[in-house]
Every structure is written in C-alpha cells, then in structure tokens.
Coordinates of C-alpha atoms in Angstrom, one line a residue:
M29 CA -17.9 18.1 -24.2
R30 CA -15.2 19.8 -22.1
K31 CA -11.7 18.6 -22.5
F32 CA -10.1 20.3 -19.5
N33 CA -11.1 21.9 -16.4
K34 CA -8.7 24.6 -16.0
F35 CA -8.9 23.9 -12.3
A36 CA -11.9 25.4 -11.2
S37 CA -9.5 27.4 -9.9
I38 CA -6.5 28.8 -8.8
A39 CA -9.4 29.0 -7.2
L40 CA -8.7 27.7 -4.0
S41 CA -8.1 31.3 -3.6
V42 CA -5.0 31.5 -1.7
A43 CA -6.7 33.6 1.0
M44 CA -9.2 30.9 1.7
V45 CA -8.8 28.5 4.5
A46 CA -10.8 25.4 4.8
T47 CA -11.6 22.0 5.9
M48 CA -14.0 19.4 4.9
A49 CA -15.5 16.1 5.3
V50 CA -17.8 13.3 4.3
G51 CA -18.9 9.8 5.1
C52 CA -19.9 6.1 4.8
G53 CA -22.1 3.1 5.7
N54 CA -23.2 -0.5 4.8
S55 CA -23.1 -2.6 1.7
D56 CA -25.8 -4.5 -0.1
T57 CA -29.1 -3.0 -0.9
K58 CA -32.1 -4.8 -2.4
K59 CA -33.2 -1.5 -4.0
A60 CA -30.6 1.1 -4.9
G61 CA -32.8 4.1 -4.3
G62 CA -35.2 5.0 -1.5
G63 CA -38.8 5.9 -1.6
K64 CA -41.8 7.4 0.1
S65 CA -44.5 5.5 1.8
A66 CA -48.3 6.2 2.0
D67 CA -47.9 7.6 5.5
G68 CA -45.3 10.2 4.4
K69 CA -42.2 8.4 5.6
V70 CA -39.2 9.0 3.4
T71 CA -36.2 6.8 2.9
I72 CA -33.1 8.4 1.3
K73 CA -30.3 6.0 0.3
L74 CA -26.8 7.5 0.4
F75 CA -23.9 5.8 -1.3
S76 CA -20.5 6.9 0.0
N77 CA -16.8 6.2 -0.5
L78 CA -15.9 6.7 3.2
T79 CA -16.1 3.7 5.5
D80 CA -14.7 5.1 8.8
R81 CA -17.7 6.5 10.6
K82 CA -15.8 7.3 13.8
N83 CA -13.2 9.6 12.5
G84 CA -12.6 12.3 9.9
Q85 CA -15.0 12.8 7.0
G86 CA -17.1 9.8 7.8
L87 CA -17.7 11.1 11.3
V88 CA -18.8 14.5 9.9
E89 CA -21.1 12.9 7.4
Q90 CA -22.7 10.7 10.0
T91 CA -23.1 13.6 12.4
I92 CA -25.0 15.5 9.7
I93 CA -27.2 12.5 8.9
D94 CA -28.1 12.1 12.6
E95 CA -28.9 15.8 12.9
Y96 CA -31.1 15.7 9.8
E97 CA -33.0 12.7 10.9
K98 CA -33.6 14.3 14.3
E99 CA -34.9 17.5 12.6
N100 CA -36.9 15.6 10.1
P101 CA -38.4 12.6 12.0
N102 CA -40.2 11.4 8.8
V103 CA -36.9 10.8 7.1
T104 CA -34.6 7.8 7.3
I105 CA -31.2 8.0 5.6
E106 CA -29.6 4.6 4.9
V107 CA -25.9 4.6 4.1
E108 CA -23.9 2.2 2.0
A109 CA -20.2 2.8 2.1
L110 CA -17.3 1.1 0.3
D111 CA -13.6 1.9 0.0
E112 CA -12.9 4.0 -3.0
E113 CA -11.9 1.5 -5.6
A114 CA -14.8 -0.9 -4.7
Y115 CA -17.1 2.2 -4.6
K116 CA -16.2 3.2 -8.2
T117 CA -16.7 -0.3 -9.4
K118 CA -20.2 -0.5 -7.9
F119 CA -21.0 3.0 -9.0
K120 CA -20.6 1.8 -12.6
A121 CA -23.0 -1.1 -11.9
Y122 CA -25.5 1.3 -10.3
S123 CA -25.3 3.6 -13.2
M124 CA -26.7 0.8 -15.4
S125 CA -29.4 -0.5 -13.0
G126 CA -30.4 2.6 -11.0
M127 CA -28.6 4.8 -8.5
P128 CA -29.0 5.4 -4.8
D129 CA -30.5 8.8 -4.2
V130 CA -27.4 10.7 -3.0
V131 CA -24.0 9.6 -4.2
S132 CA -20.3 10.5 -3.8
I133 CA -18.8 11.8 -7.0
W134 CA -15.6 13.5 -8.3
G135 CA -15.6 16.7 -10.2
Q136 CA -13.1 15.6 -12.8
P137 CA -13.5 14.8 -16.5
A138 CA -12.5 11.1 -16.1
F139 CA -15.4 10.6 -13.7
L140 CA -18.0 13.3 -14.2
D141 CA -18.3 13.7 -18.0
E142 CA -19.4 10.2 -18.7
V143 CA -22.0 9.9 -16.0
V144 CA -23.5 13.3 -16.9
E145 CA -23.7 12.2 -20.5
A146 CA -25.4 9.0 -19.5
G147 CA -28.0 11.0 -17.7
V148 CA -27.3 9.6 -14.3
L149 CA -27.1 12.8 -12.2
A150 CA -29.8 15.4 -11.5
E151 CA -29.2 19.0 -12.5
L152 CA -29.0 21.3 -9.4
N153 CA -30.2 24.9 -9.2
Q154 CA -27.0 27.1 -9.1
D155 CA -28.9 29.9 -7.5
D156 CA -29.5 27.8 -4.4
Y157 CA -25.8 28.0 -3.5
K158 CA -25.1 31.7 -3.9
D159 CA -24.8 32.1 -0.1
Y160 CA -23.0 28.8 0.6
Q161 CA -19.6 30.4 0.5
F162 CA -18.0 28.2 -2.1
V163 CA -14.5 29.2 -2.9
E164 CA -14.4 31.0 -6.3
G165 CA -14.1 28.5 -9.1
S166 CA -14.7 25.4 -7.0
L167 CA -18.0 24.6 -8.6
S168 CA -16.7 24.6 -12.2
G169 CA -15.4 21.0 -11.9
Y170 CA -19.0 19.9 -11.2
T171 CA -20.4 22.0 -14.1
Y172 CA -21.1 20.6 -17.6
D173 CA -22.3 22.6 -20.5
G174 CA -23.2 25.4 -18.0
K175 CA -25.3 23.1 -15.8
L176 CA -24.4 22.1 -12.2
Y177 CA -24.5 18.4 -11.4
G178 CA -22.9 18.2 -8.0
L179 CA -21.2 20.0 -5.2
P180 CA -17.5 19.7 -4.1
R181 CA -16.7 19.1 -0.5
N182 CA -12.9 19.2 -0.5
T183 CA -9.9 21.3 -1.5
D184 CA -7.2 18.7 -1.8
I185 CA -3.4 19.1 -1.6
G186 CA -0.9 16.4 -2.3
V187 CA 1.4 16.2 0.7
F188 CA 4.0 14.2 2.6
Y189 CA 2.9 13.6 6.2
Y190 CA 5.9 13.0 8.4
N191 CA 6.7 12.0 12.0
Q192 CA 8.3 15.2 13.4
K193 CA 9.6 13.5 16.6
M194 CA 11.2 10.7 14.5
F195 CA 12.8 13.4 12.3
E196 CA 14.1 15.3 15.3
D197 CA 15.4 12.2 17.1
N198 CA 17.4 11.2 14.0
G199 CA 18.6 14.7 12.9
W200 CA 16.7 14.5 9.7
E201 CA 15.5 17.7 7.9
V202 CA 12.5 18.3 5.7
P203 CA 13.9 18.1 2.1
K204 CA 13.7 21.2 0.0
T205 CA 14.7 19.5 -3.3
Y206 CA 13.8 16.2 -4.9
D207 CA 17.5 15.1 -4.7
E208 CA 17.4 15.8 -0.9
L209 CA 14.2 13.7 -0.7
L210 CA 16.0 10.7 -2.2
E211 CA 19.0 11.3 0.0
L212 CA 16.8 11.4 3.1
G213 CA 15.2 8.1 2.0
K214 CA 18.7 6.5 2.1
K215 CA 19.3 7.7 5.6
I216 CA 15.9 6.5 6.8
N217 CA 16.5 3.1 5.2
E218 CA 19.8 2.8 7.0
K219 CA 17.8 3.0 10.3
G220 CA 15.6 0.1 9.2
I221 CA 12.6 2.4 8.8
V222 CA 10.4 2.7 5.8
P223 CA 11.0 6.2 4.3
V224 CA 7.6 6.8 2.6
A225 CA 4.5 4.6 3.1
M226 CA 2.8 4.5 -0.4
D227 CA -0.5 3.0 -1.4
G228 CA 0.8 1.7 -4.7
G229 CA -1.8 -1.1 -5.1
D230 CA -4.6 1.3 -6.0
G231 CA -2.7 3.1 -8.7
W232 CA -4.2 6.6 -8.2
P233 CA -1.8 7.7 -5.4
L234 CA 1.2 6.9 -7.6
C235 CA -0.6 8.9 -10.3
C236 CA -1.0 11.8 -7.9
Y237 CA 2.7 11.6 -7.1
L238 CA 3.6 11.6 -10.8
A239 CA 1.3 14.6 -11.4
D240 CA 2.9 16.3 -8.4
V241 CA 6.4 15.8 -9.8
L242 CA 5.3 16.8 -13.3
F243 CA 3.8 20.1 -11.9
K244 CA 7.2 20.8 -10.2
I245 CA 8.8 20.4 -13.6
T246 CA 6.3 22.3 -15.8
G247 CA 4.9 24.8 -13.3
T248 CA 1.9 26.6 -14.8
D249 CA 2.3 24.8 -18.1
Y250 CA 1.2 21.6 -16.4
L251 CA -2.4 21.5 -17.7
D252 CA -1.3 22.5 -21.2
T253 CA 1.5 19.8 -21.2
V254 CA -1.0 17.1 -20.3
S255 CA -3.7 18.5 -22.7
K256 CA -1.4 18.5 -25.7
A257 CA -0.2 14.9 -24.9
M258 CA -3.8 13.7 -24.7
E259 CA -4.9 15.4 -27.8
S260 CA -1.9 14.1 -29.8
G261 CA -1.6 10.8 -28.2
D262 CA 2.1 11.5 -27.7
F263 CA 3.5 11.5 -24.1
S264 CA 7.1 11.5 -25.2
S265 CA 7.9 15.1 -24.3
D266 CA 11.0 15.7 -22.2
E267 CA 8.9 16.9 -19.3
M268 CA 6.8 13.7 -19.3
K269 CA 9.9 11.5 -19.5
K270 CA 11.6 13.3 -16.7
A271 CA 8.5 13.1 -14.4
A272 CA 8.1 9.3 -15.1
Q273 CA 11.9 8.8 -14.5
L274 CA 11.8 10.7 -11.2
L275 CA 9.0 8.5 -10.0
K276 CA 10.9 5.4 -11.0
D277 CA 14.0 6.9 -9.3
A278 CA 12.1 7.1 -6.1
A279 CA 11.0 3.4 -6.4
D280 CA 14.5 2.3 -7.4
A281 CA 16.0 4.1 -4.3
N282 CA 13.6 2.2 -2.1
L283 CA 11.8 5.4 -1.0
F284 CA 8.6 3.3 -0.7
Q285 CA 8.1 0.1 1.4
K286 CA 8.7 -3.4 0.0
G287 CA 5.6 -4.6 -1.8
Y288 CA 4.1 -1.1 -2.1
D289 CA 2.9 -1.8 -5.6
T290 CA 0.4 -4.4 -4.2
Q291 CA -0.5 -2.8 -0.9
D292 CA -3.6 -0.7 -0.4
Y293 CA -4.5 2.5 1.4
G294 CA -5.1 1.0 4.8
A295 CA -1.8 -0.9 4.7
A296 CA 0.2 2.2 3.8
M297 CA -1.5 4.4 6.4
N298 CA -1.0 1.7 9.1
L299 CA 2.8 1.7 8.4
F300 CA 2.9 5.4 9.1
T301 CA 0.5 5.6 12.0
N302 CA 2.2 2.6 13.7
G303 CA 5.6 4.3 13.5
Q304 CA 7.0 1.9 11.0
A305 CA 7.3 4.6 8.3
A306 CA 8.7 8.1 8.6
M307 CA 6.5 9.6 6.0
F308 CA 3.2 8.9 4.2
Y309 CA 2.3 10.4 0.8
M310 CA -1.4 11.2 0.5
G311 CA -3.9 14.1 0.3
S312 CA -4.7 16.8 2.8
W313 CA -8.0 15.0 3.6
E314 CA -6.1 12.9 6.1
T315 CA -5.4 15.8 8.4
S316 CA -7.8 14.4 10.9
M317 CA -5.0 11.8 11.8
A318 CA -3.9 14.4 14.3
V319 CA -7.1 14.0 16.3
N320 CA -7.7 10.3 15.7
E321 CA -7.5 8.6 19.1
D322 CA -7.1 5.2 17.5
I323 CA -3.5 6.5 16.7
A324 CA -1.0 6.5 19.5
E325 CA -0.8 9.9 21.1
D326 CA 3.0 10.2 20.6
I327 CA 2.5 9.7 16.9
R328 CA -0.7 11.6 16.2
T329 CA 0.6 14.7 18.1
N330 CA 3.8 14.7 16.1
I331 CA 2.3 14.4 12.6
R332 CA 3.5 17.3 10.4
V333 CA 3.4 17.9 6.7
F334 CA 5.4 19.2 3.7
T335 CA 4.7 19.4 -0.1
M336 CA 6.6 17.9 -2.9
P337 CA 10.1 19.4 -3.0
T338 CA 11.3 21.4 -6.0
V339 CA 12.9 19.6 -8.9
E340 CA 16.2 20.8 -10.4
G341 CA 15.6 22.8 -13.5
G342 CA 11.8 22.8 -12.9
K343 CA 9.6 25.8 -13.4
A344 CA 7.6 25.5 -10.1
T345 CA 8.7 27.0 -6.8
A346 CA 8.3 25.6 -3.3
T347 CA 5.0 27.5 -3.0
D348 CA 3.6 26.2 -6.3
I349 CA 1.6 23.2 -5.0
S350 CA -0.3 20.3 -6.3
A351 CA -3.9 21.1 -5.3
W352 CA -7.4 20.5 -6.7
N353 CA -11.1 20.3 -5.8
G354 CA -11.7 16.7 -5.0
G355 CA -14.7 14.6 -4.1
G356 CA -18.2 15.8 -3.5
Y357 CA -21.9 14.8 -3.7
A358 CA -24.7 14.6 -6.3
V359 CA -28.3 13.4 -6.6
S360 CA -29.6 10.6 -8.8
A361 CA -31.5 11.9 -11.8
N362 CA -34.0 9.1 -11.4
S363 CA -34.5 9.1 -7.7
E364 CA -38.0 8.5 -6.6
V365 CA -37.4 11.0 -3.8
K366 CA -35.4 13.6 -5.8
E367 CA -36.8 16.6 -4.1
E368 CA -36.1 15.2 -0.6
A369 CA -32.6 14.1 -1.7
I370 CA -31.8 17.6 -2.9
K371 CA -33.2 19.1 0.3
F372 CA -30.8 16.8 2.3
L373 CA -27.9 17.7 0.0
N374 CA -28.5 21.4 0.5
Y375 CA -28.8 20.8 4.2
M376 CA -25.4 19.1 4.2
Y377 CA -23.7 22.0 2.5
Q378 CA -25.1 24.7 4.7
P379 CA -21.8 26.4 5.9
E380 CA -22.4 25.5 9.5
K381 CA -22.7 21.8 8.6
L382 CA -20.1 20.1 6.4
S383 CA -17.7 23.1 6.4
K384 CA -17.8 24.0 10.1
L385 CA -18.1 20.4 11.4
G386 CA -15.2 19.4 9.1
W387 CA -13.0 22.2 10.5
E388 CA -13.9 21.4 14.1
N389 CA -13.0 17.8 13.6
G390 CA -9.6 18.5 12.1
V391 CA -10.4 17.3 8.6
G392 CA -8.4 18.6 5.6
L393 CA -9.7 21.6 3.6
S394 CA -13.1 22.5 2.3
A395 CA -14.3 23.8 -1.0
Q396 CA -16.2 26.5 1.1
D397 CA -14.6 29.4 2.9
Q398 CA -13.9 28.3 6.5
S399 CA -11.8 31.2 7.7
S400 CA -14.5 32.3 10.1
Y401 CA -14.3 29.0 12.0
M402 CA -10.6 29.4 13.0
T403 CA -10.1 29.7 16.7
G404 CA -6.4 29.4 17.1
D405 CA -6.9 26.0 18.9
E406 CA -6.6 23.9 15.8
T407 CA -4.0 21.2 15.6
E408 CA -0.5 22.0 14.4
L409 CA -1.1 19.8 11.4
Q410 CA -4.3 21.7 10.6
K411 CA -2.5 25.1 10.9
Q412 CA 0.2 23.8 8.6
I413 CA -2.2 22.8 5.9
V414 CA -3.9 26.2 6.0
E415 CA -0.6 28.0 5.9
I416 CA 0.5 25.9 2.9
L417 CA -2.7 26.9 1.0
S418 CA -2.7 30.5 2.0
N419 CA 1.0 30.9 1.1
S420 CA 0.6 29.1 -2.3
T421 CA 1.5 31.0 -5.5
N422 CA 0.1 28.6 -8.1
L423 CA -2.1 25.5 -7.9
S424 CA -1.7 22.6 -10.3
G425 CA -5.3 21.5 -10.8
T426 CA -6.7 18.0 -11.4
P427 CA -4.1 15.1 -11.2
I428 CA -3.1 13.6 -14.6
N429 CA -5.1 10.4 -14.1
D430 CA -8.4 12.3 -13.8
L431 CA -7.9 14.7 -16.7
G432 CA -8.8 12.4 -19.6
T433 CA -11.4 9.7 -20.3
S434 CA -12.2 6.8 -18.0
A435 CA -10.2 4.6 -20.4
F436 CA -7.2 6.8 -20.0
K437 CA -7.7 6.7 -16.2
T438 CA -7.9 2.9 -16.2
T439 CA -4.7 2.6 -18.3
I440 CA -2.5 5.0 -16.3
E441 CA -3.6 3.6 -13.0
S442 CA -3.0 0.0 -14.1
E443 CA 0.3 0.7 -15.9
I444 CA 2.0 3.0 -13.4
Q445 CA 3.0 0.1 -11.1
S446 CA 4.9 -1.5 -14.0
V447 CA 7.1 1.5 -14.7
C448 CA 7.8 1.9 -10.9
N449 CA 8.8 -1.7 -10.4
G450 CA 10.8 -1.9 -13.6
S451 CA 8.7 -4.4 -15.4
K452 CA 8.0 -1.8 -18.1
S453 CA 10.3 0.9 -19.4
V454 CA 9.6 4.6 -19.1
D455 CA 9.2 4.8 -22.9
D456 CA 6.8 1.9 -23.0
F457 CA 4.8 3.3 -20.1
L458 CA 4.4 6.7 -21.9
S459 CA 3.6 4.9 -25.1
A460 CA 0.8 3.0 -23.4
L461 CA -0.6 6.3 -22.1
G462 CA -0.6 7.7 -25.7
G463 CA -2.4 4.6 -26.9
A464 CA -5.2 5.1 -24.4
C465 CA -5.9 8.5 -26.0
K466 CA -6.3 7.3 -29.5

C-alpha cells in the first residue's frame, strides 16, 4: 500500500496550460447501477459531486453527456449529483451496497486507497490513454500497485480570488507576504467589508489553507514533513506549529467572515460574488466565475487571483505554489454495463471533450495539455491562472488532509475549526492529528 503520492508530479509540468471540468444531476435512485435491456437499450448511471449544470464543470459534463447520447441513441445516462460532502457520505454507502456505473473520485490516498482495496473500482487499461495528452505524472495519483483505477480531470491550485475594482477603488495592493495579507485584512475590515470569504463549515478548505501555509514554510520539504509526522504520530515540529499558528492568526485577525466556521461553500462564494467580500479562498476550479452570467457583470469581469503570499523565514518563494491533481472519474468494478461505462469514460476524456470544452467554458485547469486550445480571447482570470502555473517553480502536491487515511482526514477536517476559533489550542490540535495516525 502506498504511503504518499509524491505528487504525481511536479507534474503539472510548468509548461502545460490547462482547464477542466465535470458535472452533476439528481438524487435518489432505486438501483445504484444501470443496465441493459433485451432490446439493446443501455442505461449508465453517473454519480457526480457537481450540482450546477448551467455553469463551469457541471455545464461541461452535461454537454458531453448530451453529445454522447446523441451519438449513441441506444444509451441513456442518468445523473445523480450531490454537493461534495453529501457526495462523499453517500459514496461510502454505495461502496457497501453497490456503486453507480461511473463515479467522481479523488486521486489521493485518503480517498482512493481504501476504495481500491475494497474492490469498488474497475481497473482501466493504461494503454488506452497514451494519446490522451495527460500531463506527465498526473495519472499516478489514480494508480495503485501499478494499476490504473481512474482518470484525473483537474490540475488544482489554491488561490485567493479578489475583486480588482474594489482593490483599486480603495487603494489596496495584492499582498506579497503573509504579514501584508493580515494588514490588508485590517484595512478591509475598517471599510465594513469581509476580507476573505471562507468555507470553514466543510473543514477541507481550511485544511487546504493550512497546507498552503505549511508549503510556504517548508518548501519542497512539505511532503517529507507531513510524511514523517504521520509515520511517527508526532505533529509537534516547529514547522507544523508555525503553520497552525498562522492559520489561527488569520482567524484571530478577523480575516474571515463572522461565522465562517459554520458556513458552507455556497455561503462563502455568495459573499464574494455579491460584493460583500473582497477575496475568496478556494481552488482554481472556480475560474469559470468570470463567465458566469448569474454573477453581476461588474463583479465577474473584475475577478482576479493571487496565490498564498510568502511567509517570513519560509523556504518557498512566491512562485512555489500549492497545486495538485484533483478530482476525476472511475468506473464501478461491479457495473452490469462496465464495458459501456468505460466506453463513455473514454469518450469524456478525448482531448476535444473534457479538456477543450473546459477551456472554452473558462473552467480552471485540466490534467491534460490544453495549450493548443488557447486563442488569446480567454478571460483575464483564465490567463492569470495559466500564467501562475507556467511560471511556477515548485508545486506542493496533495493537501495535508488527503495525504493520510480516511480516519486522519476525518480528524483534521473536524478539528481544524476548533483551533481556528480558539476552542482548542494549537498544541492540542496537533496532538489530535498525531492520535489519528496511531
């Protein structure tokens, strides 16, 4: 069993530019998987973690489904979609009772290892994807004991989205250091505006923030630092303490909105897209905000982005960024229509499908090379994301919450609010993480 995934990567290959996407659907199904009728009609059931079918990744996924059904009139694809946390909960239930045919997965140890060991996912033929233009190393997060069990759709970067017009109108500058970020937060608070909209209720965005800060402190030693802590059950290193303290400093400085530790993804995004917050900490997969017509034009056209500022005394530079290969798709090992499901999966990943459609719809970055799709007419936000990746010198790899077991993931994502809001000390928080590794 693998312990770490040395990032499939640095692999995002600095020279590669990309964009990506995926989608969503309904909710309750009488039968998890699809089937094939006597007259040759095929039903494929797709379980997705993306609920917005009109924008971003959900739009791209639905577009591909519609095209596939048109080209294959004997096939119906039924989609069930839940928000991420509800999705993961139901995924566990499905893993016990029988999976839908095609499912969203994450190529990280905390998620993939256990479902592969449980025999839930079908092995894929690696030779099928030689010409699919996957960025070097991006498939390794979906590989277990040399066998491929899924395909990545995203290259994800942890970023701060910000309202450029709001910054310019108030004379605020993009912070270059963590201290400057906290000082900026004070200035924004004085204006009665939320500095950073944060989805603290779900836990994982705070973990991504923590990992981002830890990477700025440790640089290329990030994975080794986390690996040693997990193997020993001891998270009391100076680097871990400093990262946790800097996260707490941000919360103590009111960098995040009131009640952030109980508010979810949608609430945080709405604060930003409604102009009530100057910044929004999230992943590059939300780049499609720039073309989302549900967002007021004066806001969506002014969305820009920057990465975590450097930390005093830290080893990482401004161009060392928190990035990893995120979500993707897999096929159920016990699907009654496994061959048809794999055929659809392979159709989705044809470069002119997920990769190209994602780029054209302004969605984040892909795990496939999308440089040939650049026209120069991309949104400013999209161009910025590409520039950040192409200028990067080092990439962190998987966030800390996804590097261990599912038990560790549960612990860190449930305990991190406590250290942020002061109900648990930094030392007690780190001790709890160590306990989850023993």
